[in-house]
Short mmCIF file of C-alpha atoms and ligand atoms in Angstrom, two decimals:
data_model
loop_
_atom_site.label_atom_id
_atom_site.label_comp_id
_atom_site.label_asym_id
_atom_site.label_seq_id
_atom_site.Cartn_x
_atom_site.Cartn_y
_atom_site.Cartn_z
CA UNK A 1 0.00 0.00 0.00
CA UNK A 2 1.11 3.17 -0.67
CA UNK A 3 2.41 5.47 2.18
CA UNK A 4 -0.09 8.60 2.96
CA UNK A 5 0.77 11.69 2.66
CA UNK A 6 -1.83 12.69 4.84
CA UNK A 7 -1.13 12.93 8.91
CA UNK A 8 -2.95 10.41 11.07
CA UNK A 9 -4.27 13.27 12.89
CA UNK A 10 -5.59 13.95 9.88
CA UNK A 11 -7.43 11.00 8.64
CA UNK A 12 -9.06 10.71 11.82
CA UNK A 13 -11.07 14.20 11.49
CA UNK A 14 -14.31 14.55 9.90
CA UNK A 15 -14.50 16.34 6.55
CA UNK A 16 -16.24 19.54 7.83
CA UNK A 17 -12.97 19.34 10.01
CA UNK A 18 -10.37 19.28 7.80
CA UNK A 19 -12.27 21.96 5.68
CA UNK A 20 -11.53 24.10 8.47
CA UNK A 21 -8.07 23.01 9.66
CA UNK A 22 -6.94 21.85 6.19
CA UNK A 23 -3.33 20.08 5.60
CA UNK A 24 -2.04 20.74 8.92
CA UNK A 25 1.33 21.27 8.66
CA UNK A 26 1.62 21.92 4.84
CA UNK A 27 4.78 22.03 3.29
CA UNK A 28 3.79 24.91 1.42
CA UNK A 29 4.20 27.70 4.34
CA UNK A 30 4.90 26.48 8.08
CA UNK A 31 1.72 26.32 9.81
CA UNK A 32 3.59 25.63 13.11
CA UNK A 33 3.36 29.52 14.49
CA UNK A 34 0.23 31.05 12.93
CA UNK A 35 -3.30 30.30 13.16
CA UNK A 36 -4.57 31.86 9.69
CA UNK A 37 -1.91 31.40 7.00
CA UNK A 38 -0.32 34.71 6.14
CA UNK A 39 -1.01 36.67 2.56
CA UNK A 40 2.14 36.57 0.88
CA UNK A 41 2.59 39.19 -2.05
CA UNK A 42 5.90 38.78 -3.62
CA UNK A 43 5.79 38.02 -7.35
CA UNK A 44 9.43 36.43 -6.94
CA UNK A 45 11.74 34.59 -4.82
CA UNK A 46 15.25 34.27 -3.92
CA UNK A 47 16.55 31.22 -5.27
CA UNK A 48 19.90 31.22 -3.15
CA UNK A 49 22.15 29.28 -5.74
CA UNK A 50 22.76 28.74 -9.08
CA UNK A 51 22.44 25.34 -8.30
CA UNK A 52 19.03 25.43 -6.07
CA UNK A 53 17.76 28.02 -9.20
CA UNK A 54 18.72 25.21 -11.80
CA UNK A 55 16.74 22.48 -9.46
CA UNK A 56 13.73 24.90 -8.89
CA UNK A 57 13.18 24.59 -12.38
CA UNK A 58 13.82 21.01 -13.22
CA UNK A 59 11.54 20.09 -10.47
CA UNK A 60 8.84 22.25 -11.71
CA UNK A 61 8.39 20.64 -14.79
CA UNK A 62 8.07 17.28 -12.79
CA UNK A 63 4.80 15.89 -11.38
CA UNK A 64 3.78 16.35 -8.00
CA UNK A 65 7.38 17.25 -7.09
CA UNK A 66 7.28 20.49 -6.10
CA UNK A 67 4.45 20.12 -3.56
CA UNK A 68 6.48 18.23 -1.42
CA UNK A 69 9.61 20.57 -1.14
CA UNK A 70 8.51 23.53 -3.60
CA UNK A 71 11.51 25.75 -4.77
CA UNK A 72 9.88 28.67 -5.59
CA UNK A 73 10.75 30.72 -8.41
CA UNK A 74 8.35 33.54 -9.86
CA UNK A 75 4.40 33.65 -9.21
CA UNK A 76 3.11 32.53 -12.66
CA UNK A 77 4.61 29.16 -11.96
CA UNK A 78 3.65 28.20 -7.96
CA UNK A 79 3.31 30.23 -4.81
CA UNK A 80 2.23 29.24 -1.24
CA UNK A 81 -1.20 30.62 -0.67
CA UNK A 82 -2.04 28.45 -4.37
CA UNK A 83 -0.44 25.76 -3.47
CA UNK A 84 -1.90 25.57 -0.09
CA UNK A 85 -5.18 26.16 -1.80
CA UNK A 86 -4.73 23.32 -4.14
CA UNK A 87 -3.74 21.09 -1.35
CA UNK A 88 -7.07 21.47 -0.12
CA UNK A 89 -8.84 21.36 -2.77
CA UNK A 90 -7.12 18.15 -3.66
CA UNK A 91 -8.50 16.42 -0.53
CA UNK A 92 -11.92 17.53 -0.97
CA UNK A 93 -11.99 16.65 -4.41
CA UNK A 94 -10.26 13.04 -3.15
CA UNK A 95 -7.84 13.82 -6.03
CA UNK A 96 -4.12 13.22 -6.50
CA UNK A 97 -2.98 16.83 -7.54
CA UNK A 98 -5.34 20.40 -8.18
CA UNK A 99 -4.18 23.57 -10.29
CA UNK A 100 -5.94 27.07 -9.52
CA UNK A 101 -6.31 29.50 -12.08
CA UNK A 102 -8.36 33.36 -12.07
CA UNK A 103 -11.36 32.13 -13.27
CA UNK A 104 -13.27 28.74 -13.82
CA UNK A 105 -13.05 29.77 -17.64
CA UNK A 106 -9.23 29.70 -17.30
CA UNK A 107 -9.42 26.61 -16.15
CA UNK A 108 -11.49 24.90 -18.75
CA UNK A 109 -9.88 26.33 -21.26
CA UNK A 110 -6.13 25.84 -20.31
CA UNK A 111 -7.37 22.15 -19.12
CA UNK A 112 -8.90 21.59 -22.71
CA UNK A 113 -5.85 23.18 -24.36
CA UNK A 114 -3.53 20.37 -22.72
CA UNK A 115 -5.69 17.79 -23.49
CA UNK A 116 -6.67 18.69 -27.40
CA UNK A 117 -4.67 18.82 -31.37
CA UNK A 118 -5.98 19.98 -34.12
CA UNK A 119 -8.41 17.69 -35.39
CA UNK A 120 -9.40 16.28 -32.13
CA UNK A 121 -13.38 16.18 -31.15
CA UNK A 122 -15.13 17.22 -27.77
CA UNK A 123 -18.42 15.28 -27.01
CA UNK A 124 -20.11 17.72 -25.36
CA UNK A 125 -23.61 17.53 -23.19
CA UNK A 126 -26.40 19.32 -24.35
CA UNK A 127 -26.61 21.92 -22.12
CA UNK A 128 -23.76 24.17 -20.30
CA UNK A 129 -22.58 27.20 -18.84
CA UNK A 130 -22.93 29.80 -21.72
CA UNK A 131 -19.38 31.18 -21.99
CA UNK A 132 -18.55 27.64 -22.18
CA UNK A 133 -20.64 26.91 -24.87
CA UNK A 134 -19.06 29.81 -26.81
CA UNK A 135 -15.44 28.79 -26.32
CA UNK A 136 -16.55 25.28 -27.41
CA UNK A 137 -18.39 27.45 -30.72
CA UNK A 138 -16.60 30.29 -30.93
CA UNK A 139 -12.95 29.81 -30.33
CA UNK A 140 -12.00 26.24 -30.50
CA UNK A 141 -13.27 25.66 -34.03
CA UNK A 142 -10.38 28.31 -35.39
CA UNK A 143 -7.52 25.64 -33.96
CA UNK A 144 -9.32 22.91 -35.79
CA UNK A 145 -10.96 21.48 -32.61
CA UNK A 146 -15.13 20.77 -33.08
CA UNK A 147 -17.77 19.81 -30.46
CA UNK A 148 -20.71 17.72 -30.98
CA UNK A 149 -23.53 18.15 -28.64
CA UNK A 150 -25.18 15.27 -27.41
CA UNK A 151 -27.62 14.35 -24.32
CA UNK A 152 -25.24 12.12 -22.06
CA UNK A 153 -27.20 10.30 -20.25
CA UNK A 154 -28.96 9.43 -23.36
CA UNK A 155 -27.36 5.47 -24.09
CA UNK A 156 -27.88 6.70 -27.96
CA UNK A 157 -24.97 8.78 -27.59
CA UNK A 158 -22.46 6.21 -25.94
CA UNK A 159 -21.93 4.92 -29.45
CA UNK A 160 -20.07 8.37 -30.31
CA UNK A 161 -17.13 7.49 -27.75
CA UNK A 162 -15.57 5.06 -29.94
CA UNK A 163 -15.33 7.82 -32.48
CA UNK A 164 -11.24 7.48 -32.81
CA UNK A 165 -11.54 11.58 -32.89
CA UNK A 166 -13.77 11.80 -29.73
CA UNK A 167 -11.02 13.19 -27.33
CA UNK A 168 -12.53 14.45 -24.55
CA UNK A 169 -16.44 13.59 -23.13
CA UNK A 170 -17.62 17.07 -21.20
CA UNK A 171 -20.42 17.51 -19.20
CA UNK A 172 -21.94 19.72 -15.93
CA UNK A 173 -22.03 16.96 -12.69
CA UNK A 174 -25.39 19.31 -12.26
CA UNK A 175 -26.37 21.29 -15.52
CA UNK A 176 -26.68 25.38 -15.82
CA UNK A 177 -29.25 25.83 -15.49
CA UNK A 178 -31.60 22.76 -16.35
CA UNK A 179 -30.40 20.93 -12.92
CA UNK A 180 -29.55 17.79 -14.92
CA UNK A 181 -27.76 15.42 -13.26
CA UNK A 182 -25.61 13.48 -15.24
CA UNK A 183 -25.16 9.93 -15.00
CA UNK A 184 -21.49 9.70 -14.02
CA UNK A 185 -21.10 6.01 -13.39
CA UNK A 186 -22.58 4.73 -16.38
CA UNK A 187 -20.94 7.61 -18.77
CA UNK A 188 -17.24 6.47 -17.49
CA UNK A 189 -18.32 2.78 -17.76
CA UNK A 190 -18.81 3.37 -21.20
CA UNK A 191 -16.00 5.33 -22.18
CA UNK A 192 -13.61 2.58 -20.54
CA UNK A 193 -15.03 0.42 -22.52
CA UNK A 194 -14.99 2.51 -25.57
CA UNK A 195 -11.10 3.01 -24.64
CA UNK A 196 -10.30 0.19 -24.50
CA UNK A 197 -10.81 -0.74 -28.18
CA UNK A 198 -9.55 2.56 -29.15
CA UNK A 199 -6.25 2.45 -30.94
CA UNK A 200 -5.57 6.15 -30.72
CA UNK A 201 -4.91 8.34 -27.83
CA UNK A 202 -7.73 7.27 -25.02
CA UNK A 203 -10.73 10.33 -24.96
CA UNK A 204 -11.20 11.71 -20.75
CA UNK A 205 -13.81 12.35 -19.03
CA UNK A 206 -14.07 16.62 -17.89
CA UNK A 207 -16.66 17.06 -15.23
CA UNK A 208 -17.60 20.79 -14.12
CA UNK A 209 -18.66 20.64 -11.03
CA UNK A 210 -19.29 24.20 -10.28
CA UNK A 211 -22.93 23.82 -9.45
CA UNK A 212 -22.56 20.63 -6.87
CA UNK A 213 -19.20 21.51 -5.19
CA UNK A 214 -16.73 19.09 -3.64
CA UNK A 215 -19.60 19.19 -0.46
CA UNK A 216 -22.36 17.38 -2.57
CA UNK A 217 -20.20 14.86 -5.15
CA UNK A 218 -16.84 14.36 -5.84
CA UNK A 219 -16.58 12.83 -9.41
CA UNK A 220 -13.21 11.19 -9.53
CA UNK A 221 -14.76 8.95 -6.68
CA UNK A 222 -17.22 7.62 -10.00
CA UNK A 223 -14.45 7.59 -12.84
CA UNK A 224 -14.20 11.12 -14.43
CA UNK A 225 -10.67 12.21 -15.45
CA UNK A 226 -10.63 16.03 -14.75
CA UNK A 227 -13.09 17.86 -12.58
CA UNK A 228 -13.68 21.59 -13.16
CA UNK A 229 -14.52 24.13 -10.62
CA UNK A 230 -15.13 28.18 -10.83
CA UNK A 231 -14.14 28.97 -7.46
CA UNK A 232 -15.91 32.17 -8.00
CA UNK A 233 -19.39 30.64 -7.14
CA UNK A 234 -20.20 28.54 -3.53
CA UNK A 235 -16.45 27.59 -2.90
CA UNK A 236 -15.37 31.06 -2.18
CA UNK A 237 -18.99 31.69 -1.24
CA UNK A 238 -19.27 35.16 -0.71
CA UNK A 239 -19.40 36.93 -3.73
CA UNK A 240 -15.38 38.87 -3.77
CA UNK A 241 -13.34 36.33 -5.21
CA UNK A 242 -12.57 35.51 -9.05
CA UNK A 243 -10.86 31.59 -9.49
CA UNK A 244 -11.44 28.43 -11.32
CA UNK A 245 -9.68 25.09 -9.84
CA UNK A 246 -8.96 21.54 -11.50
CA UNK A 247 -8.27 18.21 -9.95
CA UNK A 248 -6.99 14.95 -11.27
CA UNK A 249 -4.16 12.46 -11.24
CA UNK A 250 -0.80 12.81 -11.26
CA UNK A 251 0.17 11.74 -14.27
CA UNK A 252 -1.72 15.38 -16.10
CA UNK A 253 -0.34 17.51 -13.59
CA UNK A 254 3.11 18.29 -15.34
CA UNK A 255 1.64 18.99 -18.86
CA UNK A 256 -1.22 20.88 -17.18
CA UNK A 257 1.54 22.97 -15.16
CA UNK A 258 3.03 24.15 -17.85
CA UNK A 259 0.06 25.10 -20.10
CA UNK A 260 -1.05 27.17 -17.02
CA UNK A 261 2.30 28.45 -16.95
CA UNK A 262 2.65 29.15 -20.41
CA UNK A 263 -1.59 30.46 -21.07
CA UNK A 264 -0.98 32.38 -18.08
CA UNK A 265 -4.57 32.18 -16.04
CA UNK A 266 -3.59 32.06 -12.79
CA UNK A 267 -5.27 32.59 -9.48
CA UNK A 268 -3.89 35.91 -7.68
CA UNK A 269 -2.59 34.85 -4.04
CA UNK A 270 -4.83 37.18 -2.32
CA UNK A 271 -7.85 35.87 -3.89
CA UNK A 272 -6.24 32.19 -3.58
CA UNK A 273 -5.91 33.16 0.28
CA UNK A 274 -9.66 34.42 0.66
CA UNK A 275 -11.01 30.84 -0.51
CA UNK A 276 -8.32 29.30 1.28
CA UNK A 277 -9.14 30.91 5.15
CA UNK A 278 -12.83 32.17 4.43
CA UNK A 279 -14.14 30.36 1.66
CA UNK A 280 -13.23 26.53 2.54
CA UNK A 281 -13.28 26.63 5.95
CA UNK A 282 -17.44 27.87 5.35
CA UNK A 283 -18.39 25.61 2.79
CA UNK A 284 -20.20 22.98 4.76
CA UNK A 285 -22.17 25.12 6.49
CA UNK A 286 -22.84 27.87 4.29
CA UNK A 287 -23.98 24.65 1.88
CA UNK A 288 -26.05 22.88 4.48
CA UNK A 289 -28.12 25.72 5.22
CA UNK A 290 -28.30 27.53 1.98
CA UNK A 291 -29.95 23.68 0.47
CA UNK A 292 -32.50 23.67 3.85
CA UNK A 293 -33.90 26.93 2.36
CA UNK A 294 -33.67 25.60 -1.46
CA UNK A 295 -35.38 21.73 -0.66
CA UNK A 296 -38.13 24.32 1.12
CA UNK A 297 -38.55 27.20 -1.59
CA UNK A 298 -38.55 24.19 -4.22
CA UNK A 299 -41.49 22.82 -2.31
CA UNK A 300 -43.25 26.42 -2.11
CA UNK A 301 -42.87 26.66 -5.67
CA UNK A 302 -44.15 23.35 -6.40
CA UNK A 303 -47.11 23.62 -5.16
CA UNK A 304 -48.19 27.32 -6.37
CA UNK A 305 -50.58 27.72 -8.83
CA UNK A 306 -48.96 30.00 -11.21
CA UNK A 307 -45.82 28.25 -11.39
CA UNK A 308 -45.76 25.94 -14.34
CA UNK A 309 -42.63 24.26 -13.54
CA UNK A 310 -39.59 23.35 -11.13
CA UNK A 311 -36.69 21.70 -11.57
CA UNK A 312 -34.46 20.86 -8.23
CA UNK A 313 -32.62 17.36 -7.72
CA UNK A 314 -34.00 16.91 -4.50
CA UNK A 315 -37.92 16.53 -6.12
CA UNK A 316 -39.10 13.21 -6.61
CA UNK A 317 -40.50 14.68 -9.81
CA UNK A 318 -36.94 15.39 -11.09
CA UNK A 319 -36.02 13.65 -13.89
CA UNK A 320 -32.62 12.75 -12.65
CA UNK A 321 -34.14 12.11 -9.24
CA UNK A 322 -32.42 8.33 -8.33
CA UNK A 323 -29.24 9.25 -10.31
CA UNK A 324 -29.13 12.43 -8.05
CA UNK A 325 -30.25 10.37 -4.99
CA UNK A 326 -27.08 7.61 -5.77
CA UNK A 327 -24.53 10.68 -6.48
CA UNK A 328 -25.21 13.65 -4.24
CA UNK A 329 -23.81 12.96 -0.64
CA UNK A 330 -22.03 15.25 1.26
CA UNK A 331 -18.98 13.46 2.88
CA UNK A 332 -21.43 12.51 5.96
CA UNK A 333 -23.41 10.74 3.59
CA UNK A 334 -26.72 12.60 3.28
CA UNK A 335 -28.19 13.91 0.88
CA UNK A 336 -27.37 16.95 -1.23
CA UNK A 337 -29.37 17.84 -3.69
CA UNK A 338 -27.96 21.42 -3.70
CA UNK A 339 -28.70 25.15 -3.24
CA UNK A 340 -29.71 26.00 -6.77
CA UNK A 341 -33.67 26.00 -7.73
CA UNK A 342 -34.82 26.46 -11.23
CA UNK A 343 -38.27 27.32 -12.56
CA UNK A 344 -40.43 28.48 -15.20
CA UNK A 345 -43.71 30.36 -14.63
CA UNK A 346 -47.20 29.88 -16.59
CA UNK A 347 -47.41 32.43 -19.21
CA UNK A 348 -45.70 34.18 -22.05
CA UNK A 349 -42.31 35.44 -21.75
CA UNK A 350 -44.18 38.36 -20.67
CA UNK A 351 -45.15 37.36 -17.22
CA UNK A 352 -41.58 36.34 -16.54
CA UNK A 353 -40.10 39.87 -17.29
CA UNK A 354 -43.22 41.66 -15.09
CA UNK A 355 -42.14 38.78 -12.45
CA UNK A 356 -38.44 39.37 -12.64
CA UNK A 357 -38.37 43.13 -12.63
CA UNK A 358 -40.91 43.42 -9.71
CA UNK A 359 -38.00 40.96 -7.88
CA UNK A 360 -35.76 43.29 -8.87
CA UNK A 361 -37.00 46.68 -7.86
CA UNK A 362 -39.84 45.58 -5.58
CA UNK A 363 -37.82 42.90 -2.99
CA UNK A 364 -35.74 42.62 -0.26
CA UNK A 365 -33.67 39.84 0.22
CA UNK A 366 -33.83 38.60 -3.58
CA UNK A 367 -31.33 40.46 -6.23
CA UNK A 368 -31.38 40.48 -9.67
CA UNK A 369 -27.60 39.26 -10.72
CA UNK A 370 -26.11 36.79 -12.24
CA UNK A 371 -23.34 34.38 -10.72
CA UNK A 372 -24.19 31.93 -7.69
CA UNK A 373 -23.09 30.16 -4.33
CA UNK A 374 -23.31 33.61 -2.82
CA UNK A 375 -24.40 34.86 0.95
CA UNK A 376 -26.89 36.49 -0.67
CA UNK A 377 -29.64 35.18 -3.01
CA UNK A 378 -29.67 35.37 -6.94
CA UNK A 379 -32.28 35.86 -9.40
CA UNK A 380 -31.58 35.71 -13.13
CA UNK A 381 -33.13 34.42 -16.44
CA UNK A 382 -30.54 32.32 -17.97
CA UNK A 383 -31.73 32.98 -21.47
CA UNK A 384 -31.30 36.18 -22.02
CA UNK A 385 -28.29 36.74 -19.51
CA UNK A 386 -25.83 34.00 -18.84
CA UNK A 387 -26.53 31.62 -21.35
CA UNK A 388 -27.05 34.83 -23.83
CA UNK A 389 -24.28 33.93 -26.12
CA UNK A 390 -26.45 31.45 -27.50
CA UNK A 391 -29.06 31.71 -29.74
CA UNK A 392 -33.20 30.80 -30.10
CA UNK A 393 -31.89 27.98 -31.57
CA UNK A 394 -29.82 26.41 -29.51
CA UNK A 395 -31.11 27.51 -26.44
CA UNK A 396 -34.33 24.78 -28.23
CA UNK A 397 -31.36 21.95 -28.53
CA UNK A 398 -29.78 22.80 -25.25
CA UNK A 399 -33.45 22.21 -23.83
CA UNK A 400 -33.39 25.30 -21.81
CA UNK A 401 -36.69 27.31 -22.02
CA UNK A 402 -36.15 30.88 -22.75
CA UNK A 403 -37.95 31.86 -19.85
CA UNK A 404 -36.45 29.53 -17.30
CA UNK A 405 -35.50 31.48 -14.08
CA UNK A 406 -32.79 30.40 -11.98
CA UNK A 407 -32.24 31.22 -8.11
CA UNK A 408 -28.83 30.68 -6.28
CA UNK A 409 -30.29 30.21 -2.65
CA UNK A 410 -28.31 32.29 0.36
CA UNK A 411 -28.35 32.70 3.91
CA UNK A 412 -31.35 34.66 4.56
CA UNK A 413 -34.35 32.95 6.48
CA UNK A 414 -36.62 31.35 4.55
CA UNK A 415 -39.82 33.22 5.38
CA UNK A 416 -37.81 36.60 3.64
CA UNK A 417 -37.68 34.52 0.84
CA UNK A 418 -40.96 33.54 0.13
CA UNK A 419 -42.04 36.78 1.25
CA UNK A 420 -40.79 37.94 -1.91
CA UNK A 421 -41.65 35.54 -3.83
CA UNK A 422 -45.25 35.40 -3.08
CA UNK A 423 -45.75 39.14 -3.01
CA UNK A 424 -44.09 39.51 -6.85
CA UNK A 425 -46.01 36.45 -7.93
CA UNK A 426 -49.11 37.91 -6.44
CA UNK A 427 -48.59 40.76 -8.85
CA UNK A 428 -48.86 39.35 -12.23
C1 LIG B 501 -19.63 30.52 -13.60
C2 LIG B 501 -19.40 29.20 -14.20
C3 LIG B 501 -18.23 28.94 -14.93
C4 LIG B 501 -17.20 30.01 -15.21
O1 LIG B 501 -16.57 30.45 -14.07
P1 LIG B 501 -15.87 31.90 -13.96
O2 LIG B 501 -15.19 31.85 -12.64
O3 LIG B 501 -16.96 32.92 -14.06
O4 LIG B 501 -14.93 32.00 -15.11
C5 LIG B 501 -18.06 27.67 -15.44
N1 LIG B 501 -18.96 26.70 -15.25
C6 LIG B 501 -20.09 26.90 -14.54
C7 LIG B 501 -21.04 25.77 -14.35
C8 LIG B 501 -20.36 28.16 -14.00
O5 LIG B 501 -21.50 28.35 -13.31
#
């Protein structure tokens, strides 16, 4: 068996623990005198020697090295408030290695840099984050990479992995903003199997977990390759913070090093600090609570007559529901169907904007904005804001109904909530 690199101290604790108290004594910084990490700000380090400079490098470039006994050099490649991050997010993730970068966008494209040529396919799920849909459209098509859209947990489009140009499967563990919930299990059954007969280059499996976080599933655990994270939404939690994060084996982190190095997205310390001491250490029980107040609004909305439709994982009328009930745990095993609600009213399109603008001028604890995992709830109509880079069209293929409204659940009490709620839907 191989030797942990984890403390027994460590293993012992509870996961909500170890959010808080993370690697203990990291080699990144020495935790021995300070209770909160301190910021560092220095874009470059002494290296001492020729000879230490020389090995700083050469280690670099290797796998996992560097976290044991870093050299560092110059910010763009490591620094300790990152790597101390990553550490962390590692363990949550139950990952061998994670990579920050300043936004989740910089990490899904620098990931799908490393892992594409020209010529190469993505398989893509139906429905995504918009800006990810429009690098997938928009950019990646000019380098002689193409996407086909397909509905992954439809067993139709299995058949498409053996493609010998299929490089990389991509999907949302839970979909923005149709709350799918994608059949991980099955999907990386497939594709090993599909592999396997490949001759070329094997495709991998990219999960963006945004939506779920580390707290409700952790996707290497069911056989995806490389999980995606913005750190921007319910990681860092409140709303100040820009970062994207990716974890998977070893064996990617040297290649995926160096395009980060070389692409250039990473995560500022400061910010890298914020999720590390504020954002982490919260998660669990910014999460728990935030979902109490989503399973409950989901319910409200359920079961009010001018609602036409809602779509939350932890419904029994969710499409998704056993898939969601098998894969969303939080480390202590219960489940997490998660703090995001979607929903579309009965009406025209019409109704939706008198309903949305009366949220936004009219309530209190409701606020019309887009981004998620915040302290505060979010309002927004995915259509026409951040899934706007796609058309009428496509918006029909992706399945996501122009007037869909999605709402990011926060901290306030529940009655607020449907306070406003009731008294805008009362209006129209
Ligand atoms: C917001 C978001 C992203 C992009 O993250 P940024 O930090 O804004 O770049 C990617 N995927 C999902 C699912 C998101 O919600």
């Amino acid at each position: 068996m191989k030797k942990s690199k984890f403390s027994s101290k460590e293993i012992q604790a509870k996961p909500r623990t170890r959010q808080v108290h993370g690697r203990f004594h990291s080699k990144a910084w020495d935790f021995s005198h300070h209770l909160i990490p301190p910021m560092t700000s220095s874009t470059t380090f002494r290296l001492g020697s020729l000879k230490r400079g020389a090995k700083g490098f050469l280690q670099f470039a290797q796998e996992g090295k560097d976290l044991q006994n870093p050299i560092l050099i110059y910010d763009r490649l490591h620094e300790p408030n990152t790597l101390m991050l990553e550490e962390q997010l590692a363990a949550m993730e139950e990952g061998e290695c994670a990579l920050s970068f300043s936004t989740g966008m910089g990490a899904i494209s620098t990931a799908l840099m490393m892992a594409l040529e020209q010529g190469d396919k993505i398989l893509c799920h139906k429905t995504i984050y918009g800006c990810t849909y429009s690098l997938l459209t928009q950019w990646l098509p000019k380098f002689g990479i193409t996407t086909e859209f397909v509905d992954l947990n439809d067993p139709q489009s299995w058949s498409l992995f053996s493609d010998s140009k299929v490089r990389v499967i991509f999907g949302e563990s839970i979909s923005n903003p149709n709350l799918e919930v994608l059949n991980l299990p099955k999907i990386s059954q497939e594709l090993k199997k599909a592999n396997a007969k490949k001759r070329t280059r094997p495709a991998l499996f990219f999960i963006d977990n945004t939506f779920a976080t580390p707290w409700s599933l952790r996707p290497l655990s069911w056989g995806v390759d490389v999980v995606l994270h913005s750190l921007t939404k319910n990681i860092s939690g409140f709303g100040t913070e820009m970062g994207g994060a990716l974890v998977t084996r070893n064996e990617f982190a040297s290649a995926l090093k160096i395009a980060r190095k070389d692409f250039g997205a990473i995560l500022s310390p400061k910010s890298a600090w914020e999720v590390f001491v504020h954002g982490i250490p919260t998660l669990s029980i910014r999460f728990d609570q935030q979902q109490k107040t989503a399973w409950a609004i989901a319910k409200y909305l359920d079961s009010h007559p001018k609602v036409e439709r809602v779509i939350y994982p932890g419904l029994p009328g969710h499409p998704n529901f056993k898939i969601a009930k098998r894969l969303l745990k939080n480390p202590e095993g219960d489940f997490s169907p998660g703090f995001m609600v979607s929903f579309t009213l009965k009406g025209s399109m019409n109704k939706t904007e008198q309903f949305i603008d009366d949220i936004a001028t009219g309530s209190y604890a409701m606020t019309l904005a887009v981004s998620l995992g915040t302290t505060k709830t979010l309002i927004e109509v995915p259509g026409y804001m951040t899934h706007s880079t796609m058309n009428e069209k496509a918006l029909m293929k992706s399945g996501i109904d122009p007037r869909l409204i999605r709402l990011s659940v926060g901290l306030e009490h529940l009655d607020d909530l449907k306070q406003d709620l009731s008294r805008s839907l009362g209006k129209i």
